[in-house]
Short mmCIF file of C-alpha atoms and ligand atoms in Angstrom, two decimals:
data_model
loop_
_atom_site.label_atom_id
_atom_site.label_comp_id
_atom_site.label_asym_id
_atom_site.label_seq_id
_atom_site.Cartn_x
_atom_site.Cartn_y
_atom_site.Cartn_z
CA MET W 20 0.00 -0.14 0.05
CA ARG W 21 1.39 3.38 -0.99
CA ASP W 22 2.35 5.80 1.78
CA THR W 23 -0.32 8.54 1.84
CA VAL W 24 -1.99 10.36 4.55
CA TRP W 25 -4.96 7.98 4.27
CA SER W 26 -2.77 4.93 4.75
CA ARG W 27 -1.10 6.37 7.65
CA THR W 28 -4.39 6.99 9.43
CA LEU W 29 -5.81 3.59 8.72
CA ALA W 30 -6.76 0.93 11.42
CA THR W 31 -5.33 -2.25 11.07
CA ALA W 32 -8.30 -4.21 10.36
CA GLN W 33 -8.96 -1.62 7.45
CA ARG W 34 -5.69 -1.94 6.22
CA GLU W 35 -5.91 -5.80 6.02
CA GLU W 36 -9.42 -5.48 4.42
CA LEU W 37 -7.76 -3.44 1.34
CA LEU W 38 -5.03 -5.83 1.01
CA ALA W 39 -6.97 -9.20 1.30
CA SER W 40 -7.32 -11.32 -1.73
CA ASP W 41 -10.06 -13.71 -2.66
CA THR W 42 -9.28 -16.81 -4.96
CA LEU W 43 -10.19 -16.19 -8.48
CA PRO W 44 -13.29 -17.93 -9.91
CA ALA W 45 -13.68 -19.26 -13.36
CA VAL W 46 -16.93 -18.00 -14.12
CA ALA W 47 -18.77 -14.95 -12.90
CA ASP W 48 -21.95 -13.09 -13.72
CA VAL W 49 -20.28 -9.72 -13.86
CA VAL W 50 -16.53 -9.20 -13.76
CA VAL W 51 -15.66 -5.58 -12.63
CA VAL W 52 -12.13 -4.57 -13.68
CA GLY W 53 -10.86 -1.88 -11.33
CA ALA W 54 -10.99 -1.79 -7.44
CA GLY W 55 -10.93 1.86 -7.27
CA LEU W 56 -13.99 3.87 -5.73
CA VAL W 57 -15.63 3.84 -8.94
CA GLY W 58 -15.43 0.00 -9.43
CA LEU W 59 -16.38 -0.66 -5.82
CA CYS W 60 -19.51 1.29 -6.01
CA ALA W 61 -20.48 -0.32 -9.26
CA ALA W 62 -20.00 -3.75 -7.51
CA LEU W 63 -22.06 -2.27 -4.61
CA SER W 64 -25.06 -1.14 -6.88
CA LEU W 65 -24.96 -4.27 -8.99
CA ARG W 66 -24.87 -6.51 -5.78
CA ARG W 67 -27.69 -4.48 -4.27
CA ARG W 68 -29.92 -4.84 -7.27
CA GLY W 69 -29.49 -8.49 -7.18
CA ALA W 70 -26.48 -9.37 -9.35
CA GLY W 71 -25.43 -12.81 -8.61
CA ARG W 72 -21.59 -13.75 -8.77
CA VAL W 73 -19.93 -10.52 -8.86
CA VAL W 74 -16.24 -10.41 -9.05
CA VAL W 75 -13.81 -7.36 -8.53
CA LEU W 76 -10.23 -7.54 -10.05
CA ASP W 77 -7.42 -5.28 -9.59
CA ARG W 78 -3.72 -5.53 -10.57
CA GLY W 79 -3.04 -3.64 -6.98
CA ALA W 80 -4.65 -3.27 -3.63
CA VAL W 81 -8.22 -1.98 -3.17
CA CYS W 82 -8.06 1.92 -4.07
CA SER W 83 -4.27 1.72 -4.78
CA GLU W 84 -4.56 4.32 -7.52
CA ALA W 85 -6.44 7.67 -7.83
CA SER W 86 -9.13 6.94 -5.39
CA GLY W 87 -6.64 6.26 -2.53
CA ALA W 88 -4.47 9.19 -3.53
CA SER W 89 -7.09 11.74 -3.80
CA ALA W 90 -8.14 14.46 -1.35
CA GLY W 91 -11.43 12.74 -0.43
CA GLY W 92 -13.18 16.07 -1.29
CA LEU W 93 -16.88 16.21 -1.68
CA TRP W 94 -17.62 19.61 -3.05
CA PRO W 95 -20.94 19.46 -4.77
CA ALA W 96 -21.84 23.10 -4.34
CA HIS W 97 -18.37 24.24 -5.43
CA GLU W 98 -18.33 21.75 -8.40
CA CYS W 99 -22.03 21.91 -9.62
CA LEU W 100 -21.57 24.33 -12.39
CA SER W 101 -19.04 22.13 -14.13
CA MET W 102 -21.12 19.19 -14.21
CA VAL W 103 -23.47 17.82 -16.91
CA CYS W 104 -26.03 19.85 -15.14
CA PRO W 105 -26.58 20.76 -11.45
CA GLU W 106 -28.97 17.85 -10.71
CA VAL W 107 -25.97 15.49 -10.98
CA ALA W 108 -24.20 17.38 -8.16
CA ARG W 109 -27.44 17.32 -6.00
CA ARG W 110 -28.11 13.43 -6.77
CA ALA W 111 -24.39 12.67 -6.16
CA ALA W 112 -24.38 14.56 -2.71
CA ALA W 113 -27.65 13.01 -1.67
CA MET W 114 -26.12 9.44 -2.47
CA HIS W 115 -23.09 10.15 -0.56
CA THR W 116 -25.15 11.22 2.55
CA ARG W 117 -26.97 8.10 2.39
CA LEU W 118 -23.82 6.19 2.18
CA GLN W 119 -21.96 7.77 4.92
CA ASP W 120 -24.98 6.63 7.20
CA GLU W 121 -24.13 3.14 6.23
CA PHE W 122 -20.41 3.14 5.82
CA PRO W 123 -18.26 5.33 8.23
CA CYS W 124 -15.82 7.41 6.45
CA ASP W 125 -14.82 10.24 8.76
CA TYR W 126 -17.08 12.70 6.86
CA VAL W 127 -16.17 16.37 7.90
CA SER W 128 -18.94 18.91 6.90
CA SER W 129 -16.31 21.67 7.15
CA GLY W 130 -17.79 24.08 4.24
CA LEU W 131 -15.36 25.44 1.54
CA LEU W 132 -13.91 28.74 1.22
CA GLU W 133 -12.48 30.19 -1.89
CA PRO W 134 -10.78 33.44 -1.17
CA VAL W 135 -10.84 36.11 -4.22
CA ALA W 136 -9.01 39.16 -5.07
CA GLY W 137 -11.26 42.31 -4.83
CA GLU W 138 -11.56 42.78 -8.88
CA GLN W 139 -12.71 39.14 -8.86
CA ALA W 140 -15.54 39.62 -6.32
CA ALA W 141 -18.37 40.57 -8.68
CA ALA W 142 -17.71 37.22 -10.64
CA ALA W 143 -17.64 35.41 -7.50
CA ALA W 144 -20.99 36.75 -6.44
CA GLU W 145 -22.41 35.94 -9.68
CA ARG W 146 -21.25 32.33 -9.18
CA ALA W 147 -22.72 32.22 -5.76
CA ASN W 148 -25.99 33.04 -7.04
CA ARG W 149 -25.87 30.43 -9.68
CA ILE W 150 -24.86 27.86 -7.04
CA ARG W 151 -27.90 28.90 -5.02
CA ARG W 152 -29.92 28.71 -8.15
CA ALA W 153 -28.78 25.13 -8.50
CA GLY W 154 -30.09 24.30 -5.11
CA PHE W 155 -27.01 24.72 -2.82
CA ARG W 156 -26.18 27.14 -0.17
CA ALA W 157 -23.45 29.50 -1.16
CA GLU W 158 -22.65 33.10 -0.01
CA MET W 159 -20.00 35.94 -0.35
CA LEU W 160 -18.27 36.65 2.88
CA GLY W 161 -16.52 39.90 3.72
CA ALA W 162 -12.88 40.01 5.04
CA ALA W 163 -13.82 40.11 8.74
CA ASP W 164 -16.01 37.08 8.32
CA VAL W 165 -13.48 35.31 6.35
CA GLN W 166 -11.20 36.04 9.15
CA GLY W 167 -13.49 35.00 11.87
CA LEU W 168 -14.04 31.54 9.95
CA GLU W 169 -10.66 30.71 9.01
CA PRO W 170 -8.30 32.78 11.49
CA GLN W 171 -5.02 31.23 10.01
CA LEU W 172 -5.62 32.32 6.43
CA CYS W 173 -3.88 35.50 5.20
CA HIS W 174 -6.63 37.27 3.03
CA ALA W 175 -7.55 40.73 3.52
CA GLY W 176 -10.62 40.24 0.99
CA PRO W 177 -13.74 38.62 0.38
CA ALA W 178 -14.42 34.92 -0.26
CA LEU W 179 -16.92 32.53 -1.66
CA HIS W 180 -18.25 30.21 0.71
CA CYS W 181 -20.14 26.99 0.27
CA PRO W 182 -20.92 25.95 3.74
CA ASP W 183 -22.25 22.17 2.89
CA ASP W 184 -18.99 21.08 1.21
CA GLY W 185 -16.85 18.81 3.16
CA SER W 186 -14.52 15.85 2.77
CA ILE W 187 -14.15 12.04 3.64
CA HIS W 188 -11.29 9.45 4.33
CA PRO W 189 -11.51 7.77 0.95
CA LEU W 190 -9.79 4.61 2.20
CA ARG W 191 -12.14 4.08 5.11
CA LEU W 192 -15.00 4.31 2.90
CA ALA W 193 -13.31 1.92 0.63
CA ALA W 194 -12.66 -0.65 3.44
CA ALA W 195 -16.19 -0.33 4.65
CA ILE W 196 -17.55 -1.18 1.03
CA SER W 197 -15.23 -3.84 0.32
CA SER W 198 -16.24 -5.61 3.71
CA TRP W 199 -19.90 -5.14 2.94
CA LEU W 200 -19.15 -6.69 -0.70
CA ARG W 201 -17.25 -9.57 0.78
CA SER W 202 -20.04 -10.48 3.48
CA ARG W 203 -22.63 -10.62 0.44
CA GLY W 204 -20.39 -13.11 -1.54
CA VAL W 205 -18.72 -10.48 -3.90
CA ARG W 206 -14.92 -11.60 -4.46
CA ILE W 207 -12.42 -9.12 -4.67
CA CYS W 208 -9.29 -10.44 -6.26
CA LEU W 209 -6.11 -8.37 -5.89
CA GLY W 210 -2.75 -8.81 -7.77
CA GLU W 211 -4.77 -9.71 -10.78
CA ARG W 212 -3.93 -7.69 -13.77
CA VAL W 213 -6.32 -8.00 -16.52
CA GLU W 214 -4.49 -8.38 -19.56
CA ARG W 215 -7.53 -8.58 -21.98
CA VAL W 216 -11.29 -8.37 -22.24
CA SER W 217 -12.98 -10.70 -25.03
CA ARG W 218 -14.42 -8.79 -27.80
CA GLY W 219 -18.03 -9.36 -26.83
CA GLY W 220 -17.42 -8.63 -23.13
CA THR W 221 -18.05 -12.29 -22.08
CA ALA W 222 -14.55 -12.95 -20.64
CA VAL W 223 -11.42 -11.45 -19.15
CA LEU W 224 -7.83 -12.78 -18.93
CA ALA W 225 -6.09 -12.20 -15.96
CA ARG W 226 -2.35 -13.35 -15.46
CA GLY W 227 -3.20 -16.18 -17.63
CA SER W 228 -6.57 -17.16 -16.11
CA ARG W 229 -9.61 -16.93 -18.20
CA ILE W 230 -12.84 -16.01 -16.50
CA GLU W 231 -16.16 -16.42 -18.18
CA ALA W 232 -18.44 -13.52 -17.65
CA GLY W 233 -22.00 -12.63 -18.30
CA ALA W 234 -20.82 -9.10 -18.57
CA VAL W 235 -17.64 -7.11 -17.83
CA VAL W 236 -17.43 -3.56 -16.45
CA ILE W 237 -14.30 -1.73 -17.27
CA ALA W 238 -13.62 0.72 -14.23
CA ALA W 239 -9.76 1.11 -14.62
CA GLY W 240 -9.74 4.86 -14.17
CA ALA W 241 -6.97 6.57 -16.35
CA TRP W 242 -5.98 2.94 -17.87
CA THR W 243 -9.41 2.29 -19.16
CA PRO W 244 -8.63 3.13 -22.86
CA LEU W 245 -5.77 0.32 -22.60
CA LEU W 246 -8.41 -2.10 -22.08
CA THR W 247 -11.04 -1.03 -24.25
CA ARG W 248 -9.00 -0.51 -27.45
CA VAL W 249 -9.05 -4.13 -28.10
CA LEU W 250 -13.19 -3.82 -28.40
CA GLY W 251 -12.60 -1.18 -31.10
CA TRP W 252 -13.41 1.78 -28.74
CA SER W 253 -11.00 4.24 -27.16
CA PRO W 254 -12.64 6.90 -24.98
CA PRO W 255 -10.42 10.01 -24.88
CA ILE W 256 -9.23 9.59 -21.17
CA ARG W 257 -5.82 10.40 -20.15
CA PRO W 258 -3.83 10.69 -16.88
CA VAL W 259 -3.42 13.87 -15.12
CA ARG W 260 -1.02 13.77 -12.17
CA GLY W 261 -1.88 15.39 -8.92
CA VAL W 262 0.37 15.86 -6.04
CA LEU W 263 -0.88 16.27 -2.46
CA MET W 264 1.10 16.48 0.74
CA ALA W 265 0.41 16.33 4.46
CA THR W 266 1.68 16.85 7.96
CA GLU W 267 1.49 14.57 10.98
CA ALA W 268 -1.45 14.94 13.30
CA PHE W 269 -2.01 18.55 14.04
CA LEU W 270 -3.82 20.65 16.60
CA PRO W 271 -7.45 20.16 15.95
CA GLY W 272 -9.39 22.95 14.49
CA THR W 273 -6.09 24.59 13.00
CA LEU W 274 -7.91 24.86 9.49
CA ARG W 275 -11.68 24.85 9.89
CA THR W 276 -12.62 24.69 6.11
CA VAL W 277 -11.34 23.75 2.75
CA VAL W 278 -9.53 26.59 1.37
CA VAL W 279 -9.57 26.55 -2.30
CA GLY W 280 -7.07 28.81 -4.11
CA ASP W 281 -6.44 29.44 -7.74
CA ARG W 282 -3.89 26.41 -8.13
CA TYR W 283 -4.27 24.42 -4.82
CA TYR W 284 -6.47 23.50 -1.99
CA TYR W 285 -5.78 22.89 1.74
CA TRP W 286 -7.78 21.32 4.53
CA GLN W 287 -7.47 19.45 7.84
CA LEU W 288 -8.25 15.62 8.11
CA ALA W 289 -10.87 14.56 10.87
CA ARG W 290 -7.85 12.75 12.24
CA GLY W 291 -5.41 15.76 12.53
CA PRO W 292 -3.06 16.26 9.63
CA LEU W 293 -3.21 19.33 7.76
CA ALA W 294 -3.10 18.38 3.84
CA GLY W 295 -3.08 20.34 0.69
CA GLY W 296 -1.68 20.41 -3.05
CA GLY W 297 -3.80 19.30 -6.03
CA SER W 298 -1.49 19.99 -8.90
CA GLU W 299 -2.26 19.12 -12.46
CA GLU W 300 0.56 17.76 -14.63
CA GLU W 301 0.50 16.13 -18.07
CA VAL W 302 3.22 13.65 -17.71
CA GLY W 303 1.70 10.38 -18.99
CA PHE W 304 2.13 7.60 -16.44
CA GLU W 305 5.27 8.89 -14.66
CA ARG W 306 4.99 8.27 -11.05
CA GLY W 307 6.34 10.43 -8.37
CA VAL W 308 6.23 13.90 -6.96
CA SER W 309 8.57 16.52 -8.63
CA PRO W 310 10.60 18.60 -6.27
CA ARG W 311 9.48 21.68 -8.23
CA ILE W 312 5.87 21.05 -7.50
CA ALA W 313 6.39 20.27 -4.05
CA ALA W 314 8.40 23.35 -3.57
CA ASP W 315 5.61 25.32 -5.11
CA ILE W 316 2.87 23.87 -3.04
CA GLU W 317 4.94 24.73 0.02
CA ARG W 318 5.46 28.28 -1.35
CA ASP W 319 1.76 28.86 -1.92
CA TRP W 320 0.87 27.34 1.71
CA ALA W 321 3.32 29.67 3.33
CA GLU W 322 1.77 32.79 1.47
CA ARG W 323 -1.64 31.69 2.55
CA PHE W 324 -0.82 30.58 5.96
CA PRO W 325 2.19 32.46 7.17
CA GLU W 326 1.76 31.37 10.81
CA LEU W 327 2.09 27.81 9.63
CA ALA W 328 4.76 28.33 7.31
CA GLY W 329 7.32 25.96 9.10
CA VAL W 330 4.91 22.67 9.29
CA SER W 331 6.50 19.68 7.87
CA PHE W 332 4.94 17.98 5.22
CA SER W 333 6.12 14.46 5.90
CA ALA W 334 3.84 12.65 3.52
CA ARG W 335 3.98 13.40 -0.19
CA TRP W 336 2.22 11.47 -2.81
CA SER W 337 0.75 11.58 -6.44
CA GLY W 338 -2.25 9.89 -8.30
CA PHE W 339 -3.37 9.92 -11.85
CA ARG W 340 -6.84 11.64 -12.43
CA PRO W 341 -8.68 10.02 -15.24
CA ARG W 342 -9.34 13.03 -17.63
CA CYS W 343 -11.92 12.73 -20.23
CA ASP W 344 -11.67 15.46 -23.10
CA ASP W 345 -15.15 16.88 -22.52
CA LEU W 346 -14.47 16.68 -18.80
CA HIS W 347 -17.51 14.41 -18.14
CA PRO W 348 -17.28 10.74 -16.90
CA VAL W 349 -18.15 7.89 -19.42
CA ILE W 350 -20.80 5.64 -17.99
CA GLY W 351 -22.65 2.78 -19.83
CA ARG W 352 -22.30 0.05 -22.70
CA VAL W 353 -19.26 0.14 -24.68
CA PRO W 354 -20.25 1.05 -28.41
CA GLY W 355 -20.09 -2.27 -30.31
CA GLY W 356 -18.74 -4.03 -27.26
CA GLY W 357 -21.53 -6.62 -26.58
CA ARG W 358 -21.69 -7.16 -22.65
CA ALA W 359 -18.85 -5.02 -22.01
CA TYR W 360 -19.58 -1.63 -19.96
CA VAL W 361 -17.41 1.25 -19.07
CA SER W 362 -17.45 3.56 -15.93
CA ALA W 363 -14.34 6.04 -16.09
CA GLY W 364 -13.21 9.29 -16.88
CA HIS W 365 -14.31 10.96 -13.48
CA PHE W 366 -11.28 13.34 -13.48
CA ARG W 367 -11.38 15.51 -10.32
CA LYS W 368 -14.79 14.32 -9.07
CA GLY W 369 -14.72 10.67 -8.89
CA ILE W 370 -14.90 10.43 -5.22
CA LEU W 371 -18.04 12.59 -5.13
CA LEU W 372 -19.64 10.81 -8.38
CA ALA W 373 -18.65 7.20 -7.55
CA PRO W 374 -21.76 6.12 -5.72
CA LEU W 375 -24.05 7.77 -8.39
CA SER W 376 -21.92 6.09 -11.32
CA GLY W 377 -22.42 2.84 -9.91
CA GLU W 378 -26.22 3.29 -9.66
CA LEU W 379 -26.47 4.65 -13.11
CA LEU W 380 -24.48 1.88 -14.54
CA ALA W 381 -26.52 -0.68 -12.63
CA ARG W 382 -29.56 0.73 -13.93
CA GLU W 383 -28.39 0.46 -17.43
CA MET W 384 -27.32 -3.02 -16.96
CA ALA W 385 -30.55 -3.94 -15.66
CA GLY W 386 -32.30 -2.45 -19.07
CA GLU W 387 -33.97 0.31 -16.96
CA ASP W 388 -34.76 3.65 -18.77
CA PRO W 389 -31.84 6.00 -18.35
CA TRP W 390 -31.98 8.87 -15.94
CA GLU W 391 -32.19 11.93 -18.35
CA PRO W 392 -28.85 13.67 -17.40
CA ALA W 393 -27.15 10.37 -17.59
CA ARG W 394 -27.54 10.62 -21.51
CA ALA W 395 -24.84 12.96 -21.58
CA MET W 396 -22.49 10.67 -19.90
CA ARG W 397 -22.93 7.84 -22.26
CA PRO W 398 -19.90 6.33 -24.09
CA GLY W 399 -21.68 6.53 -27.47
CA ARG W 400 -20.75 10.09 -27.71
CA PHE W 401 -17.30 8.97 -28.84
CA PRO W 402 -17.72 6.85 -31.76
CA PRO W 403 -16.00 3.52 -32.23
CA HIS W 404 -13.10 2.54 -34.31
CA ASP W 405 -11.89 -0.73 -36.01
CA PRO W 406 -10.55 -3.05 -33.46
CA PRO W 407 -6.79 -3.90 -33.69
CA ASP W 408 -6.08 -7.28 -35.30
C1 LIG Z 39 -4.34 14.26 -6.27
C2 LIG Z 39 -5.86 13.83 -6.46
C3 LIG Z 39 -6.76 14.36 -5.76
C4 LIG Z 39 -8.10 14.25 -6.01
N1 LIG Z 39 -9.20 14.84 -5.15
C5 LIG Z 39 -10.28 14.49 -5.49
C6 LIG Z 39 -11.16 15.12 -4.53
O1 LIG Z 39 -11.02 15.82 -3.58
N2 LIG Z 39 -12.55 14.70 -4.77
C7 LIG Z 39 -13.16 13.91 -5.77
O2 LIG Z 39 -14.14 13.57 -5.94
N3 LIG Z 39 -12.15 13.54 -6.65
C8 LIG Z 39 -10.83 13.62 -6.40
N4 LIG Z 39 -9.80 13.12 -7.29
C9 LIG Z 39 -10.22 12.26 -8.44
C10 LIG Z 39 -10.55 10.95 -8.12
O3 LIG Z 39 -9.66 10.44 -7.28
C11 LIG Z 39 -10.86 9.98 -9.30
O4 LIG Z 39 -11.57 10.77 -10.23
C12 LIG Z 39 -11.48 8.78 -8.80
O5 LIG Z 39 -10.54 8.19 -7.86
C13 LIG Z 39 -11.43 7.80 -10.13
O6 LIG Z 39 -11.63 6.57 -9.57
P1 LIG Z 39 -11.50 5.33 -10.46
O7 LIG Z 39 -11.98 4.08 -9.75
O8 LIG Z 39 -12.07 5.45 -11.89
O9 LIG Z 39 -9.93 5.15 -10.65
P2 LIG Z 39 -8.83 4.67 -9.81
O10 LIG Z 39 -9.08 5.00 -8.52
O11 LIG Z 39 -7.56 4.98 -10.34
O12 LIG Z 39 -8.86 2.95 -9.89
C14 LIG Z 39 -8.78 2.22 -11.12
C15 LIG Z 39 -8.12 1.04 -10.76
O13 LIG Z 39 -8.07 0.08 -11.82
C16 LIG Z 39 -6.95 -0.72 -11.80
N5 LIG Z 39 -6.43 -1.19 -12.95
C17 LIG Z 39 -6.10 -0.53 -14.08
N6 LIG Z 39 -5.84 -1.39 -15.13
C18 LIG Z 39 -5.85 -2.61 -14.71
C19 LIG Z 39 -5.91 -3.86 -15.17
N7 LIG Z 39 -5.27 -4.00 -16.42
N8 LIG Z 39 -6.03 -4.96 -14.50
C20 LIG Z 39 -6.58 -4.75 -13.22
N9 LIG Z 39 -6.85 -3.61 -12.51
C21 LIG Z 39 -6.56 -2.41 -13.42
C22 LIG Z 39 -5.93 0.19 -10.91
O14 LIG Z 39 -5.13 -0.70 -10.43
C23 LIG Z 39 -6.84 0.90 -10.16
O15 LIG Z 39 -6.72 0.37 -8.69
C24 LIG Z 39 -8.40 13.39 -7.17
C25 LIG Z 39 -7.49 12.62 -7.66
C26 LIG Z 39 -5.98 13.00 -7.48
C27 LIG Z 39 -5.18 12.33 -8.11
#
């Protein structure tokens, strides 16, 4: 398991849950490729709707890529204007609220603060209006209120405030869902790299073993096109590396909100550490944290929180966000792919959108009428090509 603030703040039982692997079956009703949060939530929704033998395969541990490297931010209000439509954000938020009742995940309803320069105040106020019209709470705060809400922040101007946004511990959520899935007979097989999905979506080949499947769901995050290409369809999803850093446990209440700047954001975990970052780099699948980005985040942090400039960010990690060209996820049947489905391309919002995506996918697989906003997320918006020989 990679060293992140999330892996450092896990209980032993949860760590074991994320690393435990079940034996590979020869046959399944549904094979989900990818045990990130999107794949787990797909399995959750499918199982809840009565799917029989569901198997989740991952080449690593549960949530060992983007989901476990994320900031765990649930910012439906702040993000609602960049979704297919605001209804998607409302529904995603409502689903998360229900999920958190069932699966404990350290949800912190801290609110989100976006400090703005004086000349940007009018545009930010207009954004606040639009967010309110979309059904969320949002307001502009003056400098004095900003200081009262976030005393460590060095900002003498206004800020956009979304009081209902917050964050979770993504690995705690993943461990709880994984445990639920296993208790309902779902197998989660780890260390199993899927080499190929058969053309009709009726089998997968993993490390030399073939699993016959009633259907295959490809939820492989930024790696999704590598698996769908053979089906004659390649969604324009590519990796965008993001870096985050965190301190050891810190005095509770040091940061009270999620502070979102123009390049980076910062927050404090329920379990104490201060954390921040969120860079975007187009470096393919090159792993690691570049010293230049780490120094830039530290510089930005010190400017925003001068009293905290000397804190030591002892944990540093990166992950690959799956970015789709049109910035919306791709959920549904693979064009021309028979019984192959996909749920991927969630870019910066996959933690927020995973439960909703699972539900939309399970609904389509059950042959139900699609929820209207889901049409804009369908794979068919990207045409198929000839499969390679
Ligand atoms: C730094 C950073 C911060 C972020 N912050 C937020 C945030 O605050 N809020 C938010 O909503 N989103 C955030 N995101 C985005 C979010 O993490 C992603 O959108 C989401 O995790 C995507 O989930 P996924 O399950 O599709 O992909 P992943 O979590 O990447 O999972 C894909 C899985 O597929 C597996 N896989 C790939 N290929 C194969 C194969 N051939 N065989 C077997 N397994 C395979 C991988 O091992 C991996 O486990 C952030 C991302 C990053 C990197």
